[in-house]
Amino acid sequence: MSTSTLEKPPSSAPAKQKVILVEGNEAAALGVALARPDMVAVYPITPQSSLVEHVAKLIADGKMDADIVDAEGEHSVLSVLQGGALAGARTYTATCGPGLAFMFEPYFRTSGMRLPIVMSIVTRDGITPQSVWGGHQDAMTVREVGWVQVYCETVQEVLDTTIMAFKIAEHHDVMLPVNVCLDGNYLSYGTSRVELPDQAEVDAFMGDKNVNWHVALDPLRPMAVDPLTGGSSGKGPSTFVRYRKGQCKGMQNSLRVIEDVHEEWAVRFGRRYAPLVEDYRMEDAEFAIMTLGSMSGAGKDAIDEARDAGKRVGLIKLKTFSPFPVEALIKSLKNIQALGVVDRSVGFRWNCGPMYQETLGALYRLGQATGKMLPAQSFIGGLAGADITTAHFHRVIDATEALLGGATMSTEPVWLNEKD
Amino acid sequence: MGAFNTIAFDANKCDGCGDCMTACATAKTGTTEISRSRLQIAGNAAEGFELALCRQCGDPKCVTVCPAGALGKDYASGVIDWNGDKCVDCLLCTVGCAYAGIALDEASGRVAKCDMCDGSPACVSACPHDALKLVTTSRIYNEVGDWEDLFAPGLAGCQGCNTELLMRHTLRRVGPDTVLATPPGCVPGMGSVGFNGTTGTKVPVFHPLLTNTAPMLAGVKRHYKRIGREVTALAIAGDGGASDVGFQSLSGAAERNEQILFMVVDNEGYMNTGMQRSSCTPYGAWTSTTPVGQGTGSGGLPSQGKTQDAKNLPLIMVNHRCEYVATASTAYMEDLYDKLDKAIAASKRGFAYLHVYSPCTTGWRFPTDQNMEVARKAVETNFVMLWEYTRAGGLRFTRPVDEPLPVTDYLKAMGRFRHLSEDQISHIQGKVVENLNFVKQMAHRA
């Protein structure tokens, strides 16, 4: 784990993997089991509940060797894991929506203490208007707290990414917590054929564990963990700045590590995912739409249909949202002339989708480099469980194409499900 | 016998009968001449009695002044021995001693002093009024004195605060194989976790959040247990975090019977942040958020201190059926030490909870040299009750106070109660009785 270079991949083809039919929450649980955490803490919340039920059953059936803590709430869930991680445990949990909001205090602290905890967010909309259905509002709301956040598109990707997340989090150049985001309802309950990696091969992939080499609560090497820092001048605030800069460095390092870990995964297990930004039919695209998470499947179908109709349009999907993969995204954006960004959540401050807002920053960098001012439109859809269909994506494609013809960017988002 | 035990005298119980002196003379000289007794009771019933007796001092003046080396402290037995072969009968020792603990025995022409009768003094057993008592509180000093102090010198507590005393004693007892959690409050405020890279603690220590002390510590303990390492998980927390914002997580950890020792230092408010009210603040107390004024306080009641009664957190913990729950006071260290030992042992099996009342000289507004006196008065008035709970034995008083002082003896010692009206005082006195009866009922049921 301590090396930043890839181990030599096996020369033989990946071993045959067992094929099973599972929902996304069970796929996540199976990924957790294969990653062999020492400790999991659980508290149920829709649509995450079946995930932790699967984890509990795997442990109860002796198929997974971990200490399970049935905590009295999400705040304690993450707190227990922090203690475990500081004692050297590999740790895991899952939550969403109100649960994520309730655990915000220890959530903020996990990244500050550089604890490589992995937590699935089975994304959920809300909190008010009340909803128990899917949407990215929960994960987006906490995007500025220093966790690595990756979004999955398929059930297979949920399983594979859950395992990879531990390796990314525990990489000594990263040492940050990781959220594996899977869309509530669409991925949590969506049942799909998946290939189950072999335990011995996952063990070889994971390598050795050392999660508290940098900060520990251990009588054999006593230290004061997280003493007060700061003040109006001198050593205090400069100490604080060093901690913060270290966090930022870890975030930036994670971009390379995410790529390396995905590459090693592809070599060992034969499944290749775009680690940061995926280009779909972008080779000669004049314009593009941008997606996140499970909506990307319908988006790709719509692109195929638009291509058949003669439109030179492609799709850009973000897998890694935090840290924001600016450089990789600029490479995808540099040859197109218009962009439509589809968010599954709301950015209240800018009256647009959060991914759109973040992309505007990347467009500014692109403009600095090329002088090009790329027109881009924000679309918001799929809130509170709503389906984003190919029909919705055709509206996105048409409205984005109109920008090519000189239509002006609206300061208002287009609300895709408003009149469904 | 411990090395620093002594014989204590309660003048209020003495009626001057002289049985002790007769017993001493009999034991040491074979006569009943009380003038030959090595302890002497002086005075009368009207003006009170005084005791002249060797205190077996730790740093004895008689030994220092002896020119012949005839007196010496035996550090194994604790007794100051007199060696007649070396003594030159100069009597300097009788001048050096401030307690008249060594005196000329005219019959023998030599000095004589108490030798503690090999650990069971004849005078103590002879006293019909319990006025003499062999005191072994120094067991703490004897046993713990040489153990390593696991806090650095110079913690930055307020002047007169006894929480530092509590911290040092607790950590000495628990020992170095400990992970210590000190959530925001006075304990980290005085430097246990530290500032900008320095720390006051020699064991692993951390700031939990105010809200998650118990679960974070439980996570640490669970992993060490899983990998087969024996580590004590200790929290020294404040009453505010435990009873208010952190109560849910405390309750959850207790229900799961996590193997931790959770000590609450109860100074009845958020003293570190400026003396604000907590749910452990007693009725009527001034705090910076229950100030005294002409207007109204919480609930529209007159603004004359806190308008609600305190939450009884230790009783709530009893209802979690913890492995061990006890209340303690820094004025009764022997009692506290017994409970600390039991709590440490219980924390190897499950959740142990120790609630220590710790007067706050700054926030309760009393002189800095009065901390022990305030703590003692709280117990002597039954404002604070010292008890312990185990699943097998139920609840029992460890220092029952059968003839309590009026609660005003406690209240008047502090500025925070200075404004109280007669009605408020009688409310508090009524609460003391109500609380006592409640705990007594629990004790009887056990």
PDB file of C-alpha atoms in Angstrom, chain B residues 192-391:
ATOM      1  CA  SER B 192      -4.173  17.559  28.928  1.00  0.00           C
ATOM      2  CA  VAL B 193      -4.396  17.300  25.150  1.00  0.00           C
ATOM      3  CA  GLY B 194      -2.287  20.345  24.541  1.00  0.00           C
ATOM      4  CA  PHE B 195      -1.877  23.295  22.264  1.00  0.00           C
ATOM      5  CA  ASN B 196       0.096  23.628  19.056  1.00  0.00           C
ATOM      6  CA  GLY B 197       2.229  20.547  19.423  1.00  0.00           C
ATOM      7  CA  THR B 198       2.745  20.368  23.173  1.00  0.00           C
ATOM      8  CA  THR B 199       0.828  18.052  25.460  1.00  0.00           C
ATOM      9  CA  GLY B 200       0.448  17.544  29.193  1.00  0.00           C
ATOM     10  CA  THR B 201      -0.263  13.828  29.089  1.00  0.00           C
ATOM     11  CA  LYS B 202       2.090  10.863  28.906  1.00  0.00           C
ATOM     12  CA  VAL B 203      -0.472   8.355  27.637  1.00  0.00           C
ATOM     13  CA  PRO B 204      -2.224   8.535  24.262  1.00  0.00           C
ATOM     14  CA  VAL B 205      -4.820  11.266  24.621  1.00  0.00           C
ATOM     15  CA  PHE B 206      -7.353  12.861  22.320  1.00  0.00           C
ATOM     16  CA  HIS B 207     -10.069  15.439  22.097  1.00  0.00           C
ATOM     17  CA  PRO B 208     -13.223  13.693  21.115  1.00  0.00           C
ATOM     18  CA  LEU B 209     -16.020  15.962  20.004  1.00  0.00           C
ATOM     19  CA  LEU B 210     -18.180  17.157  22.893  1.00  0.00           C
ATOM     20  CA  THR B 211     -20.754  14.740  21.540  1.00  0.00           C
ATOM     21  CA  ASN B 212     -18.935  11.485  20.823  1.00  0.00           C
ATOM     22  CA  THR B 213     -16.572  10.640  23.677  1.00  0.00           C
ATOM     23  CA  ALA B 214     -18.067   7.258  24.493  1.00  0.00           C
ATOM     24  CA  PRO B 215     -18.413   5.828  20.970  1.00  0.00           C
ATOM     25  CA  MET B 216     -14.996   7.054  19.834  1.00  0.00           C
ATOM     26  CA  LEU B 217     -13.385   5.477  22.869  1.00  0.00           C
ATOM     27  CA  ALA B 218     -15.440   2.337  22.322  1.00  0.00           C
ATOM     28  CA  GLY B 219     -14.013   2.054  18.805  1.00  0.00           C
ATOM     29  CA  VAL B 220     -10.472   2.215  20.174  1.00  0.00           C
ATOM     30  CA  LYS B 221     -11.183  -0.406  22.835  1.00  0.00           C
ATOM     31  CA  ARG B 222     -12.997  -2.743  20.462  1.00  0.00           C
ATOM     32  CA  HIS B 223     -10.105  -2.931  18.036  1.00  0.00           C
ATOM     33  CA  TYR B 224      -7.527  -3.619  20.746  1.00  0.00           C
ATOM     34  CA  LYS B 225      -9.784  -6.320  22.100  1.00  0.00           C
ATOM     35  CA  ARG B 226     -10.089  -7.798  18.612  1.00  0.00           C
ATOM     36  CA  ILE B 227      -6.336  -7.976  18.157  1.00  0.00           C
ATOM     37  CA  GLY B 228      -5.755  -9.282  21.679  1.00  0.00           C
ATOM     38  CA  ARG B 229      -4.193  -6.274  23.371  1.00  0.00           C
ATOM     39  CA  GLU B 230      -5.125  -5.222  26.897  1.00  0.00           C
ATOM     40  CA  VAL B 231      -5.723  -1.462  26.875  1.00  0.00           C
ATOM     41  CA  THR B 232      -7.825   0.527  29.338  1.00  0.00           C
ATOM     42  CA  ALA B 233     -10.206   2.989  27.692  1.00  0.00           C
ATOM     43  CA  LEU B 234     -10.742   5.956  29.997  1.00  0.00           C
ATOM     44  CA  ALA B 235     -12.793   9.122  29.547  1.00  0.00           C
ATOM     45  CA  ILE B 236     -12.519  12.114  31.851  1.00  0.00           C
ATOM     46  CA  ALA B 237     -15.440  14.229  30.709  1.00  0.00           C
ATOM     47  CA  GLY B 238     -17.463  17.154  31.977  1.00  0.00           C
ATOM     48  CA  ASP B 239     -21.061  17.109  33.120  1.00  0.00           C
ATOM     49  CA  GLY B 240     -22.321  19.333  30.301  1.00  0.00           C
ATOM     50  CA  GLY B 241     -21.142  17.184  27.405  1.00  0.00           C
ATOM     51  CA  ALA B 242     -22.224  14.008  29.173  1.00  0.00           C
ATOM     52  CA  SER B 243     -25.664  15.083  30.370  1.00  0.00           C
ATOM     53  CA  ASP B 244     -26.652  17.372  27.483  1.00  0.00           C
ATOM     54  CA  VAL B 245     -25.317  17.229  23.948  1.00  0.00           C
ATOM     55  CA  GLY B 246     -23.385  13.973  24.328  1.00  0.00           C
ATOM     56  CA  PHE B 247     -26.029  12.117  26.277  1.00  0.00           C
ATOM     57  CA  GLN B 248     -27.333  10.090  23.348  1.00  0.00           C
ATOM     58  CA  SER B 249     -23.941   8.662  22.531  1.00  0.00           C
ATOM     59  CA  LEU B 250     -23.192   8.038  26.225  1.00  0.00           C
ATOM     60  CA  SER B 251     -26.463   6.164  26.600  1.00  0.00           C
ATOM     61  CA  GLY B 252     -25.817   4.168  23.433  1.00  0.00           C
ATOM     62  CA  ALA B 253     -22.374   3.080  24.605  1.00  0.00           C
ATOM     63  CA  ALA B 254     -23.750   2.111  28.018  1.00  0.00           C
ATOM     64  CA  GLU B 255     -26.547   0.085  26.431  1.00  0.00           C
ATOM     65  CA  ARG B 256     -24.006  -1.754  24.262  1.00  0.00           C
ATOM     66  CA  ASN B 257     -21.982  -2.358  27.438  1.00  0.00           C
ATOM     67  CA  GLU B 258     -18.811  -1.049  25.784  1.00  0.00           C
ATOM     68  CA  GLN B 259     -15.748  -1.850  27.886  1.00  0.00           C
ATOM     69  CA  ILE B 260     -14.828   1.658  28.938  1.00  0.00           C
ATOM     70  CA  LEU B 261     -14.456   3.632  32.145  1.00  0.00           C
ATOM     71  CA  PHE B 262     -16.401   6.859  31.784  1.00  0.00           C
ATOM     72  CA  MET B 263     -15.650   9.414  34.493  1.00  0.00           C
ATOM     73  CA  VAL B 264     -17.721  12.569  34.669  1.00  0.00           C
ATOM     74  CA  VAL B 265     -16.184  15.475  36.551  1.00  0.00           C
ATOM     75  CA  ASP B 266     -19.348  17.259  37.637  1.00  0.00           C
ATOM     76  CA  ASN B 267     -18.792  20.953  38.291  1.00  0.00           C
ATOM     77  CA  GLU B 268     -22.439  21.587  37.513  1.00  0.00           C
ATOM     78  CA  GLY B 269     -22.101  23.645  34.385  1.00  0.00           C
ATOM     79  CA  TYR B 270     -20.017  24.610  31.354  1.00  0.00           C
ATOM     80  CA  MET B 271     -17.300  26.131  33.481  1.00  0.00           C
ATOM     81  CA  ASN B 272     -14.533  26.068  30.880  1.00  0.00           C
ATOM     82  CA  THR B 273     -16.538  28.128  28.389  1.00  0.00           C
ATOM     83  CA  GLY B 274     -17.533  30.703  30.971  1.00  0.00           C
ATOM     84  CA  MET B 275     -19.838  29.173  33.555  1.00  0.00           C
ATOM     85  CA  GLN B 276     -22.977  28.533  31.559  1.00  0.00           C
ATOM     86  CA  ARG B 277     -25.848  26.366  32.754  1.00  0.00           C
ATOM     87  CA  SER B 278     -25.937  22.628  32.064  1.00  0.00           C
ATOM     88  CA  SER B 279     -28.681  20.176  32.927  1.00  0.00           C
ATOM     89  CA  CYS B 280     -26.535  19.187  35.950  1.00  0.00           C
ATOM     90  CA  THR B 281     -26.677  22.756  37.313  1.00  0.00           C
ATOM     91  CA  PRO B 282     -28.776  22.748  40.507  1.00  0.00           C
ATOM     92  CA  TYR B 283     -31.922  24.768  41.034  1.00  0.00           C
ATOM     93  CA  GLY B 284     -31.342  28.392  42.015  1.00  0.00           C
ATOM     94  CA  ALA B 285     -27.688  28.516  41.006  1.00  0.00           C
ATOM     95  CA  TRP B 286     -26.393  31.611  39.285  1.00  0.00           C
ATOM     96  CA  THR B 287     -24.647  30.849  36.014  1.00  0.00           C
ATOM     97  CA  SER B 288     -23.772  33.160  33.138  1.00  0.00           C
ATOM     98  CA  THR B 289     -26.875  31.940  31.265  1.00  0.00           C
ATOM     99  CA  THR B 290     -29.118  31.851  34.336  1.00  0.00           C
ATOM    100  CA  PRO B 291     -28.159  35.285  35.637  1.00  0.00           C
ATOM    101  CA  VAL B 292     -29.786  37.108  38.522  1.00  0.00           C
ATOM    102  CA  GLY B 293     -31.815  40.135  37.518  1.00  0.00           C
ATOM    103  CA  GLN B 294     -35.078  42.029  37.871  1.00  0.00           C
ATOM    104  CA  GLY B 295     -36.703  40.398  34.830  1.00  0.00           C
ATOM    105  CA  THR B 296     -37.713  36.850  34.054  1.00  0.00           C
ATOM    106  CA  GLY B 297     -35.673  33.731  33.456  1.00  0.00           C
ATOM    107  CA  SER B 298     -36.524  30.460  31.744  1.00  0.00           C
ATOM    108  CA  GLY B 299     -40.233  29.666  31.738  1.00  0.00           C
ATOM    109  CA  GLY B 300     -41.181  33.225  32.619  1.00  0.00           C
ATOM    110  CA  LEU B 301     -40.140  32.700  36.253  1.00  0.00           C
ATOM    111  CA  PRO B 302     -38.233  35.371  38.175  1.00  0.00           C
ATOM    112  CA  SER B 303     -34.625  35.619  37.046  1.00  0.00           C
ATOM    113  CA  GLN B 304     -33.064  34.343  40.261  1.00  0.00           C
ATOM    114  CA  GLY B 305     -30.746  31.637  38.990  1.00  0.00           C
ATOM    115  CA  LYS B 306     -31.666  28.351  37.352  1.00  0.00           C
ATOM    116  CA  THR B 307     -35.377  27.709  37.426  1.00  0.00           C
ATOM    117  CA  GLN B 308     -35.223  23.910  37.041  1.00  0.00           C
ATOM    118  CA  ASP B 309     -33.770  21.128  39.180  1.00  0.00           C
ATOM    119  CA  ALA B 310     -30.640  19.245  38.149  1.00  0.00           C
ATOM    120  CA  LYS B 311     -30.763  16.102  36.054  1.00  0.00           C
ATOM    121  CA  ASN B 312     -29.487  13.164  38.094  1.00  0.00           C
ATOM    122  CA  LEU B 313     -27.154  11.642  35.534  1.00  0.00           C
ATOM    123  CA  PRO B 314     -25.678   8.856  37.724  1.00  0.00           C
ATOM    124  CA  LEU B 315     -29.166   7.536  38.533  1.00  0.00           C
ATOM    125  CA  ILE B 316     -29.973   7.535  34.827  1.00  0.00           C
ATOM    126  CA  MET B 317     -26.817   5.499  34.256  1.00  0.00           C
ATOM    127  CA  VAL B 318     -27.975   3.024  36.925  1.00  0.00           C
ATOM    128  CA  ASN B 319     -31.020   2.468  34.768  1.00  0.00           C
ATOM    129  CA  HIS B 320     -28.709   1.323  31.964  1.00  0.00           C
ATOM    130  CA  ARG B 321     -27.731  -1.569  34.286  1.00  0.00           C
ATOM    131  CA  CYS B 322     -24.054  -0.775  33.773  1.00  0.00           C
ATOM    132  CA  GLU B 323     -21.367  -3.044  35.157  1.00  0.00           C
ATOM    133  CA  TYR B 324     -20.661  -0.403  37.772  1.00  0.00           C
ATOM    134  CA  VAL B 325     -22.010   3.045  38.625  1.00  0.00           C
ATOM    135  CA  ALA B 326     -20.877   5.199  41.524  1.00  0.00           C
ATOM    136  CA  THR B 327     -20.859   8.742  42.781  1.00  0.00           C
ATOM    137  CA  ALA B 328     -17.751  10.121  44.464  1.00  0.00           C
ATOM    138  CA  SER B 329     -16.297  13.315  45.859  1.00  0.00           C
ATOM    139  CA  THR B 330     -12.780  14.669  45.927  1.00  0.00           C
ATOM    140  CA  ALA B 331     -13.280  15.386  49.642  1.00  0.00           C
ATOM    141  CA  TYR B 332     -13.496  11.639  50.280  1.00  0.00           C
ATOM    142  CA  MET B 333     -10.489  10.254  48.477  1.00  0.00           C
ATOM    143  CA  GLU B 334     -10.492   6.906  50.262  1.00  0.00           C
ATOM    144  CA  ASP B 335     -14.048   6.331  49.064  1.00  0.00           C
ATOM    145  CA  LEU B 336     -13.140   7.577  45.611  1.00  0.00           C
ATOM    146  CA  TYR B 337     -10.158   5.239  45.413  1.00  0.00           C
ATOM    147  CA  ASP B 338     -12.224   2.213  46.356  1.00  0.00           C
ATOM    148  CA  LYS B 339     -14.692   3.116  43.617  1.00  0.00           C
ATOM    149  CA  LEU B 340     -11.950   3.787  41.109  1.00  0.00           C
ATOM    150  CA  ASP B 341     -10.563   0.309  41.716  1.00  0.00           C
ATOM    151  CA  LYS B 342     -14.003  -1.234  41.233  1.00  0.00           C
ATOM    152  CA  ALA B 343     -14.680   0.850  38.147  1.00  0.00           C
ATOM    153  CA  ILE B 344     -11.378  -0.145  36.544  1.00  0.00           C
ATOM    154  CA  ALA B 345     -12.136  -3.813  37.194  1.00  0.00           C
ATOM    155  CA  ALA B 346     -15.694  -3.395  35.877  1.00  0.00           C
ATOM    156  CA  SER B 347     -14.461  -1.682  32.708  1.00  0.00           C
ATOM    157  CA  LYS B 348     -12.729  -4.930  31.746  1.00  0.00           C
ATOM    158  CA  ARG B 349     -16.175  -6.523  31.615  1.00  0.00           C
ATOM    159  CA  GLY B 350     -18.330  -3.679  30.347  1.00  0.00           C
ATOM    160  CA  PHE B 351     -19.425  -0.116  30.889  1.00  0.00           C
ATOM    161  CA  ALA B 352     -18.290   1.526  34.137  1.00  0.00           C
ATOM    162  CA  TYR B 353     -19.501   4.970  35.103  1.00  0.00           C
ATOM    163  CA  LEU B 354     -18.027   7.164  37.839  1.00  0.00           C
ATOM    164  CA  HIS B 355     -19.637  10.506  38.676  1.00  0.00           C
ATOM    165  CA  VAL B 356     -17.308  12.744  40.696  1.00  0.00           C
ATOM    166  CA  TYR B 357     -18.610  15.968  42.242  1.00  0.00           C
ATOM    167  CA  SER B 358     -15.961  18.604  41.788  1.00  0.00           C
ATOM    168  CA  PRO B 359     -16.626  22.103  43.150  1.00  0.00           C
ATOM    169  CA  CYS B 360     -15.567  24.940  40.856  1.00  0.00           C
ATOM    170  CA  THR B 361     -13.960  27.774  42.772  1.00  0.00           C
ATOM    171  CA  THR B 362     -14.209  30.099  39.771  1.00  0.00           C
ATOM    172  CA  GLY B 363     -17.744  29.336  38.652  1.00  0.00           C
ATOM    173  CA  TRP B 364     -19.340  28.677  42.013  1.00  0.00           C
ATOM    174  CA  ARG B 365     -17.727  31.760  43.487  1.00  0.00           C
ATOM    175  CA  PHE B 366     -15.944  30.701  46.653  1.00  0.00           C
ATOM    176  CA  PRO B 367     -12.390  31.354  47.929  1.00  0.00           C
ATOM    177  CA  THR B 368      -9.708  29.230  46.290  1.00  0.00           C
ATOM    178  CA  ASP B 369      -8.692  27.562  49.572  1.00  0.00           C
ATOM    179  CA  GLN B 370     -12.228  26.298  50.262  1.00  0.00           C
ATOM    180  CA  ASN B 371     -12.593  23.587  47.611  1.00  0.00           C
ATOM    181  CA  MET B 372     -12.364  20.576  49.938  1.00  0.00           C
ATOM    182  CA  GLU B 373     -14.591  22.273  52.493  1.00  0.00           C
ATOM    183  CA  VAL B 374     -17.288  22.959  49.897  1.00  0.00           C
ATOM    184  CA  ALA B 375     -17.026  19.390  48.612  1.00  0.00           C
ATOM    185  CA  ARG B 376     -17.303  18.055  52.168  1.00  0.00           C
ATOM    186  CA  LYS B 377     -20.279  20.248  53.042  1.00  0.00           C
ATOM    187  CA  ALA B 378     -22.104  18.978  49.955  1.00  0.00           C
ATOM    188  CA  VAL B 379     -21.894  15.465  51.357  1.00  0.00           C
ATOM    189  CA  GLU B 380     -22.516  16.421  54.992  1.00  0.00           C
ATOM    190  CA  THR B 381     -25.789  18.105  53.979  1.00  0.00           C
ATOM    191  CA  ASN B 382     -26.844  15.221  51.688  1.00  0.00           C
ATOM    192  CA  PHE B 383     -26.886  17.673  48.794  1.00  0.00           C
ATOM    193  CA  VAL B 384     -24.554  15.094  47.255  1.00  0.00           C
ATOM    194  CA  MET B 385     -24.901  11.431  48.152  1.00  0.00           C
ATOM    195  CA  LEU B 386     -22.098   8.905  47.880  1.00  0.00           C
ATOM    196  CA  TRP B 387     -23.269   5.507  46.688  1.00  0.00           C
ATOM    197  CA  GLU B 388     -22.396   2.714  44.327  1.00  0.00           C
ATOM    198  CA  TYR B 389     -24.355   0.327  42.151  1.00  0.00           C
ATOM    199  CA  THR B 390     -23.572  -3.127  40.868  1.00  0.00           C
ATOM    200  CA  ARG B 391     -25.927  -5.528  39.134  1.00  0.00           C
TER     201      ARG B 391
END
